[in-house]
PDB file of C-alpha atoms in Angstrom:
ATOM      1  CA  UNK A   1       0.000   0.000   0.000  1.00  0.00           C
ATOM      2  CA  UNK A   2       1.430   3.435  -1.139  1.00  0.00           C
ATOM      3  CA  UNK A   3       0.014   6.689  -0.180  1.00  0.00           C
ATOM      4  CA  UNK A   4       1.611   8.394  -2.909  1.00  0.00           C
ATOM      5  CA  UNK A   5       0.038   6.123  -5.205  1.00  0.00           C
ATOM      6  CA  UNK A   6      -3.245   6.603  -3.941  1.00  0.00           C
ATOM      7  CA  UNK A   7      -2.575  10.377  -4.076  1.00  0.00           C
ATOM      8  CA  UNK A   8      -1.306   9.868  -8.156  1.00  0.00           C
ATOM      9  CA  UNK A   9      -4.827   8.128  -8.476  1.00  0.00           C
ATOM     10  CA  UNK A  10      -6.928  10.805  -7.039  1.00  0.00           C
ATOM     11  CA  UNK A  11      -5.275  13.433  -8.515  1.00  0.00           C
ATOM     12  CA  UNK A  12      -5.710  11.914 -12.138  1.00  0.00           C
ATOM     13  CA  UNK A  13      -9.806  12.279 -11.420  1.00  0.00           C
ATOM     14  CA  UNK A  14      -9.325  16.074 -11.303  1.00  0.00           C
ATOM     15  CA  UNK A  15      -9.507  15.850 -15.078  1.00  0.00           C
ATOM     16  CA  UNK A  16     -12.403  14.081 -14.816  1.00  0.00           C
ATOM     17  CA  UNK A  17     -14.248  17.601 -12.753  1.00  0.00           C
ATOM     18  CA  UNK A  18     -12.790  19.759 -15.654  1.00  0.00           C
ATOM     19  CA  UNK A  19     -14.943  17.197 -18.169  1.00  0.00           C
ATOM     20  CA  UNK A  20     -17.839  17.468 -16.061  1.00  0.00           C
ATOM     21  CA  UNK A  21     -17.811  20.823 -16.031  1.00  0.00           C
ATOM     22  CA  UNK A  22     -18.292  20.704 -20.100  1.00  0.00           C
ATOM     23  CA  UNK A  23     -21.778  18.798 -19.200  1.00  0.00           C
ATOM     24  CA  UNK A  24     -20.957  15.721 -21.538  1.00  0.00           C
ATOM     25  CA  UNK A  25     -21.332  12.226 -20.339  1.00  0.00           C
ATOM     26  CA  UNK A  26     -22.006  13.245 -16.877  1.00  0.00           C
ATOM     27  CA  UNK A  27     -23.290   9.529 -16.245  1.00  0.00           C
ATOM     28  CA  UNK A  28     -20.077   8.152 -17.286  1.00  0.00           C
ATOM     29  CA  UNK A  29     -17.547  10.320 -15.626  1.00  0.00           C
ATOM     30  CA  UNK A  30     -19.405   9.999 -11.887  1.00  0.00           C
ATOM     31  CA  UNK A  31     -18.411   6.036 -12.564  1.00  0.00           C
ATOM     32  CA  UNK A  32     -14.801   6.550 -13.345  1.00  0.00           C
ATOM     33  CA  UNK A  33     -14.891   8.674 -10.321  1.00  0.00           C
ATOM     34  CA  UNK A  34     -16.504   5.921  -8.335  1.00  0.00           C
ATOM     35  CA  UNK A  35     -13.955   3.566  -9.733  1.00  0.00           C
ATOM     36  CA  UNK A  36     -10.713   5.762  -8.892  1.00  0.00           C
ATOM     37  CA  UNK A  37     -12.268   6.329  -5.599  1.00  0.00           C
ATOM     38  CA  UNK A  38     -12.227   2.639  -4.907  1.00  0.00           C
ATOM     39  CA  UNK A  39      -8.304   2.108  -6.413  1.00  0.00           C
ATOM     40  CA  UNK A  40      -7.373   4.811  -3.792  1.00  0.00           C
ATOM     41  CA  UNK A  41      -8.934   3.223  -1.065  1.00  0.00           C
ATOM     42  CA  UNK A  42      -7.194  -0.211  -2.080  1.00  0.00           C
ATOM     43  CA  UNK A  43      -3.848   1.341  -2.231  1.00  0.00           C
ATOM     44  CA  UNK A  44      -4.061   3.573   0.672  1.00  0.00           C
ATOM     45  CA  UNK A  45      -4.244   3.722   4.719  1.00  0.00           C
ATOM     46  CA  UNK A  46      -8.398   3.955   4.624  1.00  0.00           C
ATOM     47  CA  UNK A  47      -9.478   5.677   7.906  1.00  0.00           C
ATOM     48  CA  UNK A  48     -12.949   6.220   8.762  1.00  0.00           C
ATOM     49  CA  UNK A  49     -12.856   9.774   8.009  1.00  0.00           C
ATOM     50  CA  UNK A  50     -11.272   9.234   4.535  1.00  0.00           C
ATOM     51  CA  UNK A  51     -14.512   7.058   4.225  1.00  0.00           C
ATOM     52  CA  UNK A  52     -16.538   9.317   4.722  1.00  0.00           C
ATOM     53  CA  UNK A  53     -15.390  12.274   2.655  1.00  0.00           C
ATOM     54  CA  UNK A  54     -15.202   9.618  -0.294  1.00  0.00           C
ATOM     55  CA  UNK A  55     -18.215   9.083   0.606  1.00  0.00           C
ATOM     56  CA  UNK A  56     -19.338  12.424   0.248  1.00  0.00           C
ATOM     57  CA  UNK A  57     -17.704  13.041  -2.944  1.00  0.00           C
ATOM     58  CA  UNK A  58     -18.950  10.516  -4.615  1.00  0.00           C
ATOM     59  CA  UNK A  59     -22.603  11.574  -3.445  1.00  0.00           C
ATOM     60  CA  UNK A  60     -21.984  15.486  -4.907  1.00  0.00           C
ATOM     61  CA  UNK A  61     -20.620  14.116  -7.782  1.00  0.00           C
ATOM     62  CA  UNK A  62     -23.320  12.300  -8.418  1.00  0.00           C
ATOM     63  CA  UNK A  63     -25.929  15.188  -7.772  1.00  0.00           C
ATOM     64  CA  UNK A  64     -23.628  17.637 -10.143  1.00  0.00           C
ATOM     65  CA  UNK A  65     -24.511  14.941 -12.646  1.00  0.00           C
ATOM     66  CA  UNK A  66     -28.107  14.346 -11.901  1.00  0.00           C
ATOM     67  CA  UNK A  67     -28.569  17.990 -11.476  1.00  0.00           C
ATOM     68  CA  UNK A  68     -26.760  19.911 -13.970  1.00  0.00           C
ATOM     69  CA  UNK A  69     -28.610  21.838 -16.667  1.00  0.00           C
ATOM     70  CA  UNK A  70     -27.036  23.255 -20.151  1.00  0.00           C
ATOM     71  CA  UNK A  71     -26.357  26.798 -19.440  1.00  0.00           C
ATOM     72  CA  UNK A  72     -27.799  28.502 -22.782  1.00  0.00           C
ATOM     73  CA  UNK A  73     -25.847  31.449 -22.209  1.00  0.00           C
ATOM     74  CA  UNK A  74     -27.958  31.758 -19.266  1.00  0.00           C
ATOM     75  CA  UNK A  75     -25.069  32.941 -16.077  1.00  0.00           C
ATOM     76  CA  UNK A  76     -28.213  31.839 -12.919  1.00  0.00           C
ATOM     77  CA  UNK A  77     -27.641  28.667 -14.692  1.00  0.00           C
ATOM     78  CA  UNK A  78     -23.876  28.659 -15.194  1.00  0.00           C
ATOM     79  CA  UNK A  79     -23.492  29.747 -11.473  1.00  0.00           C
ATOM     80  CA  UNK A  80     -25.785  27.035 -10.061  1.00  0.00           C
ATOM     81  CA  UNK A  81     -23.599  24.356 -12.288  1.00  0.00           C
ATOM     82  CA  UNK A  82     -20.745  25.824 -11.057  1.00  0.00           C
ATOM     83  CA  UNK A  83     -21.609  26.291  -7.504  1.00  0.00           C
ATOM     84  CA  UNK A  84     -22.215  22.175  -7.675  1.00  0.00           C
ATOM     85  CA  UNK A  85     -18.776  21.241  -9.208  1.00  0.00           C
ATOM     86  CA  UNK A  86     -17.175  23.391  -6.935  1.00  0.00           C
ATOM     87  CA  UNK A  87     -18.544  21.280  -3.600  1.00  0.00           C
ATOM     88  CA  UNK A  88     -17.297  17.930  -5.583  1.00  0.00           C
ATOM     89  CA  UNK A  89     -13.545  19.937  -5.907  1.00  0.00           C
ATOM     90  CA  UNK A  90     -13.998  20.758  -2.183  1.00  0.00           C
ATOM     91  CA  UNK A  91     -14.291  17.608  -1.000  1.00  0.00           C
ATOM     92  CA  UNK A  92     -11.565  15.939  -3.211  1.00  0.00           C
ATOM     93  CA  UNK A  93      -9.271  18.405  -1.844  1.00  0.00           C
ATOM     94  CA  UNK A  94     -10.767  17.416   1.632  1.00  0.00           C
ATOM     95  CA  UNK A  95     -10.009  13.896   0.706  1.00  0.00           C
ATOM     96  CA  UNK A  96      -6.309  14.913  -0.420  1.00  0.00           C
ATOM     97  CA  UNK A  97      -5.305  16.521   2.517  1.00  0.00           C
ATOM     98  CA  UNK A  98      -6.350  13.485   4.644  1.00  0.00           C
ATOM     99  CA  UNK A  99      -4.067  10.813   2.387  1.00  0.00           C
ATOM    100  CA  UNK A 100      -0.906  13.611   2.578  1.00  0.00           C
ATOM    101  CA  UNK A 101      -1.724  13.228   6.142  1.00  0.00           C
ATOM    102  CA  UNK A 102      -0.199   9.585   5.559  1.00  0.00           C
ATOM    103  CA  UNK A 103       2.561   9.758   3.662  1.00  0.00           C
ATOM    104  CA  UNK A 104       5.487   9.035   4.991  1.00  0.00           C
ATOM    105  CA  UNK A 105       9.378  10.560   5.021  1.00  0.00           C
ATOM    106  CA  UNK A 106      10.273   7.506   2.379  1.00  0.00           C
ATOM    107  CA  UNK A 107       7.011   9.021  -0.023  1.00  0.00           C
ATOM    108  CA  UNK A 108       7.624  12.272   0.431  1.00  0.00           C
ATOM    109  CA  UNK A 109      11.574  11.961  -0.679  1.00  0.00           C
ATOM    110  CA  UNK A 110      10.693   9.876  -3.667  1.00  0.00           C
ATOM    111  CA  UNK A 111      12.135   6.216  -5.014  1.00  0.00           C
ATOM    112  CA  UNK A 112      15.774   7.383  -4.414  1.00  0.00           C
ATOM    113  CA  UNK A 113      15.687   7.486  -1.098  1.00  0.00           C
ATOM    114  CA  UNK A 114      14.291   3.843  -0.463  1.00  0.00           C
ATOM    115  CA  UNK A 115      17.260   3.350  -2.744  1.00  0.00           C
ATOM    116  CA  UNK A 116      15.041   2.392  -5.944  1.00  0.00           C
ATOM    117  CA  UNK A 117      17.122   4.475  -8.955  1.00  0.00           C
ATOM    118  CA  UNK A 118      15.144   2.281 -11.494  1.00  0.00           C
ATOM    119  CA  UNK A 119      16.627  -0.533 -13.506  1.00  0.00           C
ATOM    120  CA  UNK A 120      20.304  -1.498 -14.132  1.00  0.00           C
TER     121      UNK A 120
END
């Protein structure tokens, strides 16, 4: 288990908020975010608290994508969308700082310093 590699996993779904923001395949994105979600909590330290900002997370991602409504140039409706996405970015940085919180000297200095300099 690697907290770095937990963090590398949830990082890569930030990509998947800047798609959501575009409104396209809302449905499908919320899954990959449900799947990362579960690859971070194989590969990390899980506490209950991580639980239950995952938890969280997943559930406003899930109402951005049930929720969100084509803006037609119209900004009550762009603010609303946005004002959604920006509680799913919340929490994933919620759920970020709590995995840094478990990293240790060895992940924070990198391979080198366990002595891993890649192959020979």
């Amino acid at each position: 288990m690697s907290a770095r590699a937990a963090l590398e996993i949830l990082d890569s779904t930030f990509d998947l908020f800047k798609q959501m923001g575009s409104g396209i395949a809302l449905d499908l994105q919320w899954l990959e975010i449900a799947r990362r979600l579960q690859m971070v909590r194989d590969e990390a330290h899980w506490t209950a608290d991580a639980a239950f900002v995952a938890t969280k997370l997943k559930a406003h991602a899930a109402y951005y994508a049930m929720n969100y409504q084509p803006d037609r140039d119209s900004e009550r409706v762009r603010t609303a969308n946005a004002a959604m996405l920006d509680k799913v970015v919340e929490h994933y940085s919620v759920l970020r700082a709590h995995l840094e919180q478990h990293l240790t000297a060895a992940d924070l200095a990198g391979p080198e310093a366990a002595g891993d300099t890649g192959p020979d």
